[in-house]
CSV table of C-alpha atoms in Angstrom, one decimal:
chain,number,residue,atom,x,y,z
A,183,VAL,CA,-52.2,-12.2,-25.2
A,184,HIS,CA,-52.2,-13.7,-28.7
A,185,VAL,CA,-49.1,-13.0,-30.6
A,186,GLU,CA,-51.1,-11.8,-33.7
A,187,HIS,CA,-54.4,-10.7,-32.3
A,188,GLY,CA,-53.5,-9.0,-28.9
A,189,ILE,CA,-55.3,-9.0,-25.5
A,190,GLY,CA,-58.3,-11.2,-25.0
A,191,LYS,CA,-60.2,-12.9,-22.1
A,192,TYR,CA,-59.8,-16.6,-21.8
A,193,GLU,CA,-63.2,-18.2,-21.2
A,194,GLY,CA,-62.3,-21.9,-21.0
A,195,LEU,CA,-62.1,-24.9,-23.2
A,196,GLU,CA,-64.7,-25.9,-25.9
A,197,LYS,CA,-65.0,-29.2,-27.7
A,198,ILE,CA,-66.0,-29.1,-31.4
A,199,LYS,CA,-66.6,-32.1,-33.6
A,200,THR,CA,-65.6,-31.7,-37.2
A,201,LEU,CA,-65.6,-34.5,-39.8
A,202,ASP,CA,-66.2,-37.1,-37.0
A,203,VAL,CA,-63.1,-35.8,-35.2
A,204,GLU,CA,-63.5,-34.0,-31.8
A,205,ARG,CA,-60.9,-31.4,-30.9
A,206,GLU,CA,-60.5,-29.0,-28.0
A,207,TYR,CA,-60.2,-25.3,-28.5
A,208,LEU,CA,-59.4,-22.4,-26.2
A,209,LYS,CA,-62.2,-19.9,-26.3
A,210,ILE,CA,-61.0,-16.3,-26.1
A,211,GLN,CA,-63.3,-13.3,-26.0
A,212,TYR,CA,-62.2,-10.1,-27.7
A,213,SER,CA,-63.7,-6.6,-27.8
A,214,GLY,CA,-67.4,-6.5,-28.7
A,215,SER,CA,-68.8,-9.9,-29.7
A,216,ASP,CA,-65.5,-11.1,-31.3
A,217,LYS,CA,-64.4,-14.5,-30.3
A,218,LEU,CA,-61.4,-16.6,-31.2
A,219,LEU,CA,-61.2,-20.4,-31.0
A,220,LEU,CA,-57.6,-21.6,-30.8
A,221,PRO,CA,-56.7,-25.3,-31.1
A,222,VAL,CA,-55.0,-26.4,-27.9
A,223,GLU,CA,-52.0,-27.6,-29.9
A,224,ASN,CA,-51.3,-24.0,-30.8
A,225,ILE,CA,-51.3,-22.8,-27.2
A,226,GLU,CA,-47.7,-21.5,-27.7
A,227,LEU,CA,-49.2,-18.5,-29.5
A,228,LEU,CA,-50.6,-17.3,-26.1
A,229,SER,CA,-49.0,-15.8,-23.1
A,230,ARG,CA,-50.6,-14.6,-19.8
A,231,PHE,CA,-51.1,-10.8,-19.5
A,232,GLY,CA,-49.4,-9.3,-16.5
A,233,GLN,CA,-52.5,-7.7,-15.0
A,234,ASP,CA,-56.0,-8.8,-14.0
A,235,ASP,CA,-57.8,-6.0,-15.8
A,236,ALA,CA,-57.1,-4.8,-19.4
A,237,GLU,CA,-58.8,-3.2,-22.4
A,238,LEU,CA,-59.6,-6.0,-24.8
A,239,ASP,CA,-58.3,-5.7,-28.4
A,240,LYS,CA,-60.6,-5.9,-31.4
A,241,LEU,CA,-60.0,-8.8,-33.8
A,242,GLY,CA,-58.9,-7.6,-37.2
A,243,SER,CA,-58.0,-4.0,-36.2
A,244,SER,CA,-54.6,-2.5,-36.5
A,245,ALA,CA,-54.4,-1.3,-32.9
A,246,TRP,CA,-52.5,-4.3,-31.7
A,247,GLN,CA,-49.9,-4.2,-34.5
A,248,ASN,CA,-49.4,-0.5,-33.9
A,249,LYS,CA,-48.9,-1.2,-30.2
A,250,LYS,CA,-46.3,-3.9,-31.0
A,251,ALA,CA,-44.5,-1.5,-33.4
A,252,ARG,CA,-44.3,1.2,-30.6
A,253,LEU,CA,-42.9,-1.3,-28.1
A,254,LYS,CA,-40.3,-2.5,-30.6
A,255,LYS,CA,-39.2,1.0,-31.1
A,256,LYS,CA,-38.9,1.5,-27.3
A,257,ILE,CA,-36.9,-1.7,-27.0
A,258,PHE,CA,-34.4,-0.5,-29.7
A,259,GLU,CA,-34.1,2.8,-27.9
A,260,MET,CA,-33.4,1.1,-24.6
A,261,ALA,CA,-30.9,-1.2,-26.2
A,262,ASP,CA,-29.2,1.8,-27.8
A,263,SER,CA,-28.9,3.6,-24.4
A,264,LEU,CA,-27.6,0.5,-22.7
A,265,ILE,CA,-24.9,0.0,-25.3
A,266,LYS,CA,-23.9,3.7,-25.1
A,267,LEU,CA,-23.8,3.5,-21.3
A,268,ALA,CA,-21.5,0.4,-21.5
A,269,ALA,CA,-19.3,2.0,-24.1
A,270,ASP,CA,-19.1,5.2,-22.0
A,271,ARG,CA,-18.0,3.3,-18.9
A,272,ALA,CA,-15.4,1.3,-20.9
A,273,THR,CA,-13.7,4.5,-22.0
A,274,LYS,CA,-13.6,6.1,-18.5
A,275,ARG,CA,-10.9,5.7,-16.0
A,276,GLY,CA,-12.1,4.4,-12.6
A,277,LEU,CA,-10.7,4.2,-9.1
A,278,THR,CA,-7.7,1.9,-9.0
A,279,VAL,CA,-7.5,0.0,-5.6
A,280,GLN,CA,-5.8,-3.0,-4.2
A,281,PRO,CA,-6.2,-4.9,-0.9
A,282,PRO,CA,-4.1,-3.3,1.9
A,283,GLU,CA,-1.6,-6.0,3.0
A,284,PHE,CA,-1.5,-5.1,6.6
A,285,LEU,CA,-5.3,-5.6,7.2
A,286,TRP,CA,-6.4,-7.8,4.3
A,287,ASN,CA,-5.5,-11.1,5.9
A,288,THR,CA,-7.0,-10.1,9.2
A,289,PHE,CA,-10.3,-9.2,7.5
A,290,CYS,CA,-10.4,-12.4,5.5
A,291,SER,CA,-9.6,-14.5,8.5
A,292,ARG,CA,-12.9,-13.3,10.1
A,293,PHE,CA,-14.9,-15.3,7.5
A,294,PRO,CA,-15.9,-18.3,9.6
A,295,TYR,CA,-16.2,-20.7,6.6
A,296,VAL,CA,-13.9,-22.1,3.9
A,297,GLU,CA,-14.4,-20.3,0.6
A,298,THR,CA,-15.8,-22.5,-2.2
A,299,ASP,CA,-14.0,-22.6,-5.5
A,300,ASP,CA,-16.6,-20.4,-7.2
A,301,GLN,CA,-16.6,-18.0,-4.3
A,302,ALA,CA,-12.8,-17.7,-4.4
A,303,SER,CA,-13.0,-17.2,-8.2
A,304,ALA,CA,-15.6,-14.4,-7.8
A,305,ILE,CA,-13.6,-12.6,-5.2
A,306,ALA,CA,-10.5,-12.8,-7.5
A,307,ASP,CA,-12.6,-11.4,-10.4
A,308,VAL,CA,-13.7,-8.5,-8.3
A,309,LEU,CA,-10.2,-7.7,-7.0
A,310,SER,CA,-9.0,-7.8,-10.6
A,311,ASP,CA,-11.7,-5.4,-11.7
A,312,LEU,CA,-10.9,-3.0,-8.8
A,313,SER,CA,-7.2,-2.9,-9.7
A,314,SER,CA,-7.8,-2.6,-13.5
A,315,GLY,CA,-8.3,1.1,-13.6
A,316,ASN,CA,-11.7,0.8,-15.4
A,317,PRO,CA,-15.1,1.2,-13.7
A,318,MET,CA,-16.2,-2.3,-12.6
A,319,ASP,CA,-19.7,-3.5,-13.7
A,320,ARG,CA,-19.9,-7.1,-12.5
A,321,LEU,CA,-22.9,-9.3,-11.8
A,322,ILE,CA,-22.4,-11.9,-9.1
A,323,CYS,CA,-25.1,-14.6,-9.7
A,324,GLY,CA,-25.6,-17.4,-7.1
A,325,ASP,CA,-28.3,-19.1,-5.1
A,326,VAL,CA,-29.3,-18.0,-1.6
A,327,GLY,CA,-26.6,-18.9,1.0
A,328,PHE,CA,-23.9,-19.6,-1.6
A,329,GLY,CA,-21.7,-16.7,-0.4
A,330,LYS,CA,-22.5,-13.6,-2.5
A,331,THR,CA,-22.4,-11.4,0.6
A,332,GLU,CA,-18.8,-12.3,1.4
A,333,VAL,CA,-17.8,-11.1,-2.1
A,334,ALA,CA,-19.5,-7.8,-1.3
A,335,LEU,CA,-17.8,-7.6,2.1
A,336,ARG,CA,-14.3,-8.0,0.7
A,337,ALA,CA,-15.0,-5.5,-2.2
A,338,SER,CA,-16.3,-3.0,0.4
A,339,PHE,CA,-13.2,-3.5,2.6
A,340,VAL,CA,-10.8,-2.8,-0.4
A,341,VAL,CA,-12.6,0.3,-1.5
A,342,ALA,CA,-13.1,1.7,2.0
A,343,SER,CA,-9.3,1.1,2.6
A,344,ALA,CA,-8.7,3.5,-0.3
A,345,SER,CA,-10.6,6.2,1.6
A,346,LYS,CA,-13.6,5.9,-0.7
A,347,GLN,CA,-17.2,5.5,0.2
A,348,VAL,CA,-19.3,2.4,-0.3
A,349,ALA,CA,-23.1,2.3,-0.8
A,350,ILE,CA,-25.0,-1.0,-0.4
A,351,ILE,CA,-28.5,-0.7,-1.7
A,352,THR,CA,-31.2,-3.2,-0.8
A,353,PRO,CA,-34.9,-3.5,-1.8
A,354,THR,CA,-36.3,-4.0,1.7
A,355,THR,CA,-35.6,-2.7,5.2
A,356,LEU,CA,-35.3,-6.2,6.5
A,357,LEU,CA,-32.5,-7.0,4.1
A,358,SER,CA,-30.9,-3.7,4.9
A,359,ARG,CA,-30.9,-4.5,8.6
A,360,GLN,CA,-29.5,-8.0,7.9
A,361,HIS,CA,-26.6,-6.7,5.9
A,362,HIS,CA,-26.0,-3.9,8.4
A,363,ASN,CA,-25.6,-6.5,11.2
A,364,ASN,CA,-23.3,-8.6,9.1
A,365,PHE,CA,-21.1,-5.6,8.1
A,366,GLN,CA,-21.0,-4.4,11.7
A,367,LYS,CA,-19.7,-7.7,12.9
A,368,ARG,CA,-17.0,-8.0,10.2
A,369,PHE,CA,-15.8,-4.4,10.4
A,370,ARG,CA,-15.8,-4.4,14.3
A,371,ASP,CA,-12.6,-2.8,15.7
A,372,LEU,CA,-11.5,-1.7,12.3
A,373,PRO,CA,-11.0,2.0,11.4
A,374,PHE,CA,-14.2,2.2,9.3
A,375,LYS,CA,-17.6,3.7,10.1
A,376,VAL,CA,-20.6,1.6,9.0
A,377,ARG,CA,-24.1,3.1,9.2
A,378,GLN,CA,-27.6,2.3,8.0
A,379,LEU,CA,-30.3,4.4,6.3
A,380,SER,CA,-33.8,3.2,6.0
A,381,ARG,CA,-37.3,3.7,7.5
A,382,PHE,CA,-36.3,2.0,10.7
A,383,VAL,CA,-33.6,4.6,11.4
A,384,SER,CA,-34.8,7.5,13.6
A,385,ARG,CA,-35.1,11.0,12.0
A,386,GLN,CA,-32.1,12.2,14.0
A,387,ASP,CA,-29.9,9.3,13.0
A,388,ALA,CA,-31.0,9.7,9.3
A,389,VAL,CA,-29.9,13.4,9.4
A,390,GLU,CA,-26.5,12.3,11.0
A,391,VAL,CA,-26.0,9.6,8.3
A,392,LYS,CA,-26.7,12.1,5.5
A,393,GLU,CA,-24.3,14.6,7.0
A,394,GLY,CA,-21.7,11.9,7.4
A,395,LEU,CA,-22.0,10.8,3.8
A,396,ASN,CA,-21.7,14.4,2.6
A,397,ASN,CA,-18.6,15.3,4.7
A,398,GLY,CA,-17.0,11.9,4.2
A,399,THR,CA,-17.0,10.7,7.9
A,400,ILE,CA,-19.0,7.6,7.0
A,401,ASP,CA,-17.2,4.9,5.0
A,402,ILE,CA,-19.9,2.4,4.3
A,403,VAL,CA,-23.7,3.0,4.2
A,404,ILE,CA,-26.3,0.3,3.9
A,405,GLY,CA,-29.9,1.2,3.1
A,406,THR,CA,-33.0,0.9,1.0
A,407,HIS,CA,-34.0,3.1,-1.9
A,408,ALA,CA,-33.7,6.0,0.6
A,409,LEU,CA,-30.1,6.1,-0.5
A,410,LEU,CA,-31.3,7.0,-4.0
A,411,SER,CA,-32.9,10.2,-2.8
A,412,GLU,CA,-31.8,13.5,-4.3
A,413,LYS,CA,-31.1,14.7,-0.7
A,414,VAL,CA,-28.4,12.1,-0.2
A,415,ASN,CA,-25.0,13.3,-1.4
A,416,PHE,CA,-21.7,11.4,-1.2
A,417,SER,CA,-18.3,13.0,-0.6
A,418,GLN,CA,-16.2,10.4,-2.5
A,419,LEU,CA,-18.3,7.5,-3.7
A,420,GLY,CA,-16.2,4.6,-5.0
A,421,LEU,CA,-18.4,1.5,-5.0
A,422,VAL,CA,-22.1,0.9,-5.4
A,423,ILE,CA,-23.4,-2.6,-4.5
A,424,ILE,CA,-26.9,-3.5,-5.6
A,425,ASP,CA,-28.6,-6.4,-3.9
A,426,GLU,CA,-31.5,-8.0,-5.8
A,427,GLU,CA,-31.7,-5.4,-8.6
A,428,GLN,CA,-35.0,-6.9,-9.9
A,429,HIS,CA,-36.9,-5.5,-7.0
A,430,PHE,CA,-36.1,-1.9,-7.9
A,431,GLY,CA,-38.5,0.3,-9.9
A,432,VAL,CA,-37.8,2.4,-13.0
A,433,VAL,CA,-37.4,5.6,-11.1
A,434,HIS,CA,-34.8,4.0,-8.7
A,435,LYS,CA,-32.9,2.6,-11.7
A,436,GLU,CA,-32.7,6.0,-13.4
A,437,ARG,CA,-31.2,7.4,-10.2
A,438,LEU,CA,-28.8,4.4,-10.1
A,439,LYS,CA,-27.7,5.2,-13.7
A,440,ARG,CA,-26.6,8.6,-12.6
A,441,LEU,CA,-24.9,7.3,-9.5
A,442,LYS,CA,-22.9,4.7,-11.3
A,443,SER,CA,-21.6,6.6,-14.3
A,444,ASN,CA,-18.0,6.4,-13.2
A,445,VAL,CA,-17.9,4.4,-10.0
A,446,HIS,CA,-17.4,0.7,-9.4
A,447,VAL,CA,-20.7,-1.3,-9.5
A,448,LEU,CA,-21.3,-4.8,-8.1
A,449,THR,CA,-24.7,-6.4,-8.5
A,450,LEU,CA,-25.7,-9.4,-6.4
A,451,THR,CA,-28.6,-11.6,-7.4
A,452,ALA,CA,-30.0,-15.1,-7.2
A,453,THR,CA,-32.6,-14.3,-10.0
A,454,PRO,CA,-31.3,-11.7,-12.5
A,455,ILE,CA,-33.9,-9.9,-14.6
A,456,PRO,CA,-33.7,-10.9,-18.3
A,457,ARG,CA,-32.1,-7.6,-19.3
A,458,THR,CA,-29.3,-7.8,-16.7
A,459,LEU,CA,-28.6,-11.5,-17.6
A,460,GLN,CA,-28.6,-10.7,-21.3
A,461,LEU,CA,-26.1,-7.8,-20.8
A,462,ALA,CA,-23.9,-10.2,-18.8
A,463,LEU,CA,-24.1,-13.0,-21.4
A,464,SER,CA,-23.5,-10.6,-24.3
A,465,GLY,CA,-20.4,-9.2,-22.7
A,466,ALA,CA,-21.7,-5.7,-21.9
A,467,ARG,CA,-21.4,-6.6,-18.2
A,468,ASP,CA,-18.9,-9.0,-16.5
A,469,LEU,CA,-20.4,-12.1,-14.9
A,470,SER,CA,-19.3,-14.3,-12.1
A,471,ILE,CA,-21.4,-17.4,-11.2
A,472,ILE,CA,-21.3,-19.0,-7.8
A,473,SER,CA,-22.8,-22.4,-8.4
A,474,THR,CA,-21.0,-24.6,-5.8
A,475,PRO,CA,-22.8,-24.8,-2.5
A,476,PRO,CA,-20.9,-24.4,0.8
A,477,MET,CA,-19.5,-27.5,2.5
A,478,ASP,CA,-22.1,-29.5,4.5
A,479,ARG,CA,-25.0,-27.5,3.0
A,480,HIS,CA,-28.2,-29.5,2.9
A,481,VAL,CA,-29.8,-29.8,-0.6
A,482,ILE,CA,-33.1,-28.0,-0.9
A,483,ARG,CA,-35.9,-30.6,-1.3
A,484,THR,CA,-39.2,-29.8,-3.0
A,485,PHE,CA,-42.4,-31.9,-2.6
A,486,VAL,CA,-45.6,-31.4,-4.6
A,487,SER,CA,-48.7,-32.9,-3.0
A,488,GLU,CA,-52.3,-32.4,-2.3
A,489,PHE,CA,-53.3,-30.1,0.6
A,490,ASP,CA,-53.0,-32.4,3.6
A,491,ASP,CA,-53.4,-31.3,7.3
A,492,LEU,CA,-51.0,-33.9,8.7
A,493,THR,CA,-48.3,-33.3,6.1
A,494,ILE,CA,-48.4,-29.5,6.8
A,495,LYS,CA,-48.5,-30.0,10.5
A,496,ASP,CA,-45.5,-32.4,10.4
A,497,ALA,CA,-43.4,-30.1,8.2
A,498,LEU,CA,-44.1,-27.0,10.3
A,499,MET,CA,-43.4,-28.7,13.7
A,500,ARG,CA,-40.3,-30.4,12.4
A,501,GLU,CA,-38.9,-27.0,11.4
A,502,HIS,CA,-40.0,-25.5,14.7
A,503,PHE,CA,-38.2,-28.2,16.8
A,504,ARG,CA,-35.1,-27.7,14.6
A,505,GLY,CA,-35.1,-24.0,15.7
A,506,GLY,CA,-36.0,-22.7,12.3
A,507,GLN,CA,-38.9,-20.7,10.9
A,508,SER,CA,-41.4,-21.2,8.1
A,509,PHE,CA,-43.1,-19.2,5.4
A,510,PHE,CA,-46.7,-20.3,4.5
A,511,ILE,CA,-47.3,-18.7,1.1
A,512,VAL,CA,-51.0,-18.0,0.2
A,513,PRO,CA,-51.8,-17.0,-3.4
A,514,ARG,CA,-54.6,-14.6,-2.5
A,515,VAL,CA,-54.8,-12.0,0.2
A,516,SER,CA,-58.5,-12.9,0.7
A,517,ASP,CA,-57.5,-16.4,1.7
A,518,ILE,CA,-55.0,-15.5,4.4
A,519,ASP,CA,-57.4,-15.3,7.3
A,520,SER,CA,-58.8,-18.7,6.7
A,521,ILE,CA,-55.2,-20.1,6.5
A,522,LYS,CA,-54.3,-18.4,9.7
A,523,PHE,CA,-57.3,-20.0,11.4
A,524,PHE,CA,-56.3,-23.3,10.0
A,525,LEU,CA,-52.8,-23.0,11.5
A,526,SER,CA,-54.2,-21.9,14.8
A,527,GLU,CA,-56.3,-25.0,14.9
A,528,ASN,CA,-53.6,-27.5,13.7
A,529,VAL,CA,-50.4,-26.0,15.1
A,530,PRO,CA,-51.5,-24.0,18.2
A,531,ASP,CA,-48.0,-24.0,19.6
A,532,LEU,CA,-46.6,-21.8,16.8
A,533,LYS,CA,-46.9,-18.0,16.7
A,534,VAL,CA,-48.2,-16.9,13.3
A,535,GLY,CA,-47.6,-13.5,11.7
A,536,VAL,CA,-49.3,-12.1,8.6
A,537,ALA,CA,-47.7,-10.0,5.9
A,538,HIS,CA,-48.9,-9.1,2.4
A,539,GLY,CA,-48.7,-6.4,-0.1
A,540,GLN,CA,-51.9,-4.6,0.8
A,541,MET,CA,-50.6,-3.7,4.3
A,542,SER,CA,-49.1,-0.3,5.0
A,543,SER,CA,-45.4,-0.2,4.4
A,544,ASN,CA,-44.7,0.5,8.1
A,545,THR,CA,-46.8,-2.4,9.3
A,546,LEU,CA,-45.3,-4.7,6.8
A,547,ASP,CA,-41.8,-3.7,7.7
A,548,GLN,CA,-42.5,-4.1,11.4
A,549,THR,CA,-44.0,-7.6,10.9
A,550,MET,CA,-41.0,-8.8,8.8
A,551,SER,CA,-38.6,-7.2,11.4
A,552,ASP,CA,-40.4,-9.2,14.2
A,553,PHE,CA,-40.1,-12.3,12.1
A,554,TYR,CA,-36.3,-11.6,11.7
A,555,ASP,CA,-36.2,-11.3,15.6
A,556,HIS,CA,-37.8,-14.8,15.9
A,557,GLN,CA,-41.0,-13.4,17.4
A,558,TYR,CA,-42.9,-15.7,15.0
């Protein structure tokens, strides 16, 4: 995409000699026989289009400028609706809750680690929001394993203690199952009912969960976008926790908007989408950052190297003997089978599963669930 000329097809580099000076140009094909030669030093005018197929624009036509004008109008409309939503929430009164003294210390003591400074600060921010009387809309931003889930657990405990319901919405069944297991352990023997709603739940259990949410017998529900169905009704919803918001589509987010008009909202993410981050940085949403790693956490190390059989084998086997698991990311689905054959030849002791976006949702879910159960 050229900022002034629109969508074209990149066809490689071309060297052109002018006045005894040879320069490199990016050759871009546009609609018809139109071509654009762009000096490589002006490459900042280009950005990659998000899809593989697109209708090419025509050089010199007004179509691209009209398209940009329409998009700018939509952006202004979106900004206007977001500002109105933030203003509307700021004027509403929300649920006012505080930690129950008789169980709070017991629940916190079940956390098997020492809270980091940032984690303790984020928990304090959330407790302050819940007791303020205004609907909370806070973004908790932190790397994987830095303790965002513990913030969600404590917020859920406080709201459930006030006889209000909590909905934790995750983008995948695997993450839903993982959260469900964590919540079940932490709320064990406490007077709260925690259930799950996703594709892995049987039809009978799903009916029971929906009935329990409707009549108020379920305190905390953890699930995928199935929770956003029009058929799911909450008796007294007090808190919505959204994990990895960037994975939800437009339809799901519209449903979320209606759900969270006057309830507390907590968003957890390691990689916030630009809009969410901008809202937080501009003050339309509150932001807590967890940047301090847990004690004794190993720093993630990244190596960039050529494809080398021995290096790959050494890395995979080291992780295997450590008791861990590995992801082998392949950029193209068509290359996965050849990589699987490569692994079977070089690391025959390892079980290899295959998962990609062209598989059916049930098969993909099952594969990732098996991976979670250490079958691979």
